[in-house]
Amino acid sequence: MIYDVLIVGGGPIGIACALEAKKKNLSYIIVEKGALVNSLYNYPNKMTFFSTSEKLELDDIPFVSNNPKPTKQEALEYYRRIVESKQIHINLFEKVERVEKNDKLFEVVSSKTTYQTKNIVIATGFYDIPNYLNIPGEEMDKVTHYYDDPHYYATQKVVVVGASNSSVDAALETYRKGADVTMIVRGEQIGERVKYWVRPDIINRIKEGSIKAYFNAELTEVEKDQIKFKDEEGNIQSLDNDFVLALTGYRPNFEFLESLGIKLSEDQLSIPEYNQQTMKTNVDGIYLAGVICGGMETHKWFIENSRIHAKMIMEDINA
Ligand SMILES: Cc1cc2nc3c(=O)[nH]c(=O)nc-3n(C[C@H](O)[C@H](O)[C@H](O)COP(=O)(O)OP(=O)(O)OC[C@H]3O[C@@H](n4cnc5c(N)ncnc54)[C@H](O)[C@@H]3O)c2cc1C
């Protein structure tokens, strides 16, 4: 079988691409290395999206949620029902490992098989590779880059690194489940992109001293029962500690993009090269969709504003 298009990644945008390919009668397959919408599945258990549900809809299929902003469980259910009811072709738990160009076709080698396809869409997101701190002790079991559920941290001394949405949610949730929370923040304040209805909450918890926070500070070392950090005066301080939630963001798999021949900008943003009308990269037949388009600017594209990539790509392939 030779596919018209193989979609790497079964996140919301990979699924949007499949819906669009189907509408254009293109033969397609999604290859996803984990569970269906794997990134969303791994988001914190109690998270609520900042978008209202209609902004997360694909192909105008109604997304009904109990509140204006849906929960993770509602989103998982929504995308699962789309895949089921539209009979989307998707192979799960199968990682795309490399791609070779063979005459006019691509050979896509996965952990299970090899596919032949005329075109490829890379919709691999950014959630698989954390921005590591590269400090001693980071490899210890007590350090995580993926926060899940607050109950686990009840009564424990928790350090949260960062001041973005993920860090703030984790700090507030664990504090409310009885953890003793300290935030270590590289900047001088809580992130400006933190959800407008959450930001006052964290600022007030810090003001009243319920959550401790050190700004202009940097975690420098993790030890078994302690952490060390550099404070704003440049002094090294120690704190007793049980767990570290290092929520310092994630980055796309640039090595994978480069292995396909996709050029990246040479600045520190590593923005992949693509045509903004068609989403086609500098490699003929390879397209980008979703959050991956932003390189290190991982906040630039999200479900709301990158759903449209699917239509642009399939129109170009079908032209
Ligand atoms: C806590 C949190 C809250 C958010 N809230 C919102 C919101 O309210 N509104 C909004 O619009 N956006 C939100 N976002 C951002 C949004 O979730 C992402 O932008 C979105 O998931 C992007 O979709 P995607 O399909 O491009 O990538 P992803 O959803 O990351 O999907 C990529 C998929 O590719 C798979 N994959 C990766 N490499 C391979 C490989 N080699 N082979 C096979 N499969 C592979 C991954 O397993 C993954 O399933 C939020 C993000 C976070 C972290």
Short mmCIF file of C-alpha atoms in Angstrom, two decimals, residues 86-195:
data_model
loop_
_atom_site.label_atom_id
_atom_site.label_comp_id
_atom_site.label_asym_id
_atom_site.label_seq_id
_atom_site.Cartn_x
_atom_site.Cartn_y
_atom_site.Cartn_z
CA LYS A 86 -15.13 8.96 12.03
CA GLN A 87 -13.21 5.68 11.84
CA ILE A 88 -9.86 7.43 11.70
CA HIS A 89 -6.99 5.14 10.66
CA ILE A 90 -4.48 5.31 13.47
CA ASN A 91 -1.77 2.94 14.64
CA LEU A 92 -0.99 3.48 18.31
CA PHE A 93 2.08 2.55 20.39
CA GLU A 94 4.24 2.66 17.29
CA LYS A 95 7.09 5.15 17.10
CA VAL A 96 8.32 6.61 13.82
CA GLU A 97 12.06 6.13 14.00
CA ARG A 98 13.40 7.34 10.67
CA VAL A 99 12.45 8.33 7.16
CA GLU A 100 14.23 7.54 3.93
CA LYS A 101 13.54 8.98 0.51
CA ASN A 102 13.29 6.30 -2.13
CA ASP A 103 12.84 7.65 -5.65
CA LYS A 104 9.61 9.70 -5.36
CA LEU A 105 8.33 7.95 -2.26
CA PHE A 106 9.20 8.16 1.39
CA GLU A 107 9.91 5.02 3.38
CA VAL A 108 8.84 5.61 6.96
CA VAL A 109 10.39 3.16 9.37
CA SER A 110 8.50 2.70 12.63
CA SER A 111 9.13 0.51 15.65
CA LYS A 112 6.79 -2.08 14.07
CA THR A 113 6.91 -1.83 10.27
CA THR A 114 7.88 0.21 7.19
CA TYR A 115 5.38 2.37 5.30
CA GLN A 116 5.52 3.86 1.82
CA THR A 117 3.97 7.28 1.38
CA LYS A 118 3.97 10.19 -1.05
CA ASN A 119 3.76 12.85 1.67
CA ILE A 120 4.43 13.16 5.39
CA VAL A 121 2.94 15.46 8.01
CA ILE A 122 5.01 15.93 11.14
CA ALA A 123 2.65 16.69 14.03
CA THR A 124 4.83 15.47 16.86
CA GLY A 125 4.23 18.32 19.31
CA PHE A 126 6.69 19.27 22.03
CA TYR A 127 5.72 17.42 25.19
CA ASP A 128 8.16 14.50 25.04
CA ILE A 129 11.43 16.26 25.83
CA PRO A 130 11.69 18.40 28.99
CA ASN A 131 14.00 21.40 29.20
CA TYR A 132 16.45 19.83 31.61
CA LEU A 133 18.14 21.95 34.27
CA ASN A 134 21.42 20.05 33.85
CA ILE A 135 22.28 20.22 37.54
CA PRO A 136 23.69 17.57 39.87
CA GLY A 137 20.98 15.29 41.28
CA GLU A 138 18.43 16.00 38.52
CA GLU A 139 18.37 12.30 37.65
CA MET A 140 17.10 11.33 41.14
CA ASP A 141 13.66 9.72 41.46
CA LYS A 142 12.44 12.59 43.64
CA VAL A 143 12.76 14.99 40.66
CA THR A 144 10.05 15.01 38.01
CA HIS A 145 9.48 17.10 34.90
CA TYR A 146 5.89 15.89 34.60
CA TYR A 147 3.45 16.78 37.36
CA ASP A 148 0.40 14.58 37.61
CA ASP A 149 -1.63 14.57 40.83
CA PRO A 150 -1.35 16.58 44.08
CA HIS A 151 -2.35 13.86 46.56
CA TYR A 152 1.04 12.16 46.17
CA TYR A 153 2.75 15.20 47.74
CA ALA A 154 0.52 15.55 50.84
CA THR A 155 2.61 16.51 53.95
CA GLN A 156 5.81 16.59 51.84
CA LYS A 157 8.32 19.38 51.32
CA VAL A 158 7.98 20.25 47.66
CA VAL A 159 10.08 22.60 45.57
CA VAL A 160 8.43 23.82 42.35
CA VAL A 161 10.85 25.22 39.78
CA GLY A 162 9.43 27.81 37.38
CA ALA A 163 6.54 30.29 37.37
CA SER A 164 4.59 29.41 34.24
CA ASN A 165 1.07 27.96 34.11
CA SER A 166 2.24 24.41 34.86
CA SER A 167 4.38 25.48 37.83
CA VAL A 168 1.68 27.70 39.27
CA ASP A 169 -1.02 25.01 38.96
CA ALA A 170 1.29 22.47 40.60
CA ALA A 171 2.23 24.86 43.43
CA LEU A 172 -1.40 25.73 44.22
CA GLU A 173 -2.73 22.18 43.95
CA THR A 174 0.00 20.59 46.09
CA TYR A 175 -0.29 23.40 48.66
CA ARG A 176 -4.05 22.72 48.88
CA LYS A 177 -3.35 19.03 49.47
CA GLY A 178 -1.14 19.84 52.44
CA ALA A 179 2.33 20.04 50.89
CA ASP A 180 4.87 22.55 52.18
CA VAL A 181 5.59 24.38 48.91
CA THR A 182 8.52 26.58 47.91
CA MET A 183 8.82 28.05 44.41
CA ILE A 184 12.21 28.79 42.90
CA VAL A 185 11.77 31.22 40.05
CA ARG A 186 14.43 32.43 37.65
CA GLY A 187 12.51 35.60 36.71
CA GLU A 188 11.47 38.43 38.94
CA GLN A 189 7.76 37.61 39.10
CA ILE A 190 5.05 35.06 38.36
CA GLY A 191 4.82 34.57 34.59
CA GLU A 192 2.70 37.10 32.73
CA ARG A 193 1.07 34.37 30.62
CA VAL A 194 -0.30 32.61 33.71
CA LYS A 195 -4.09 32.24 33.36
#
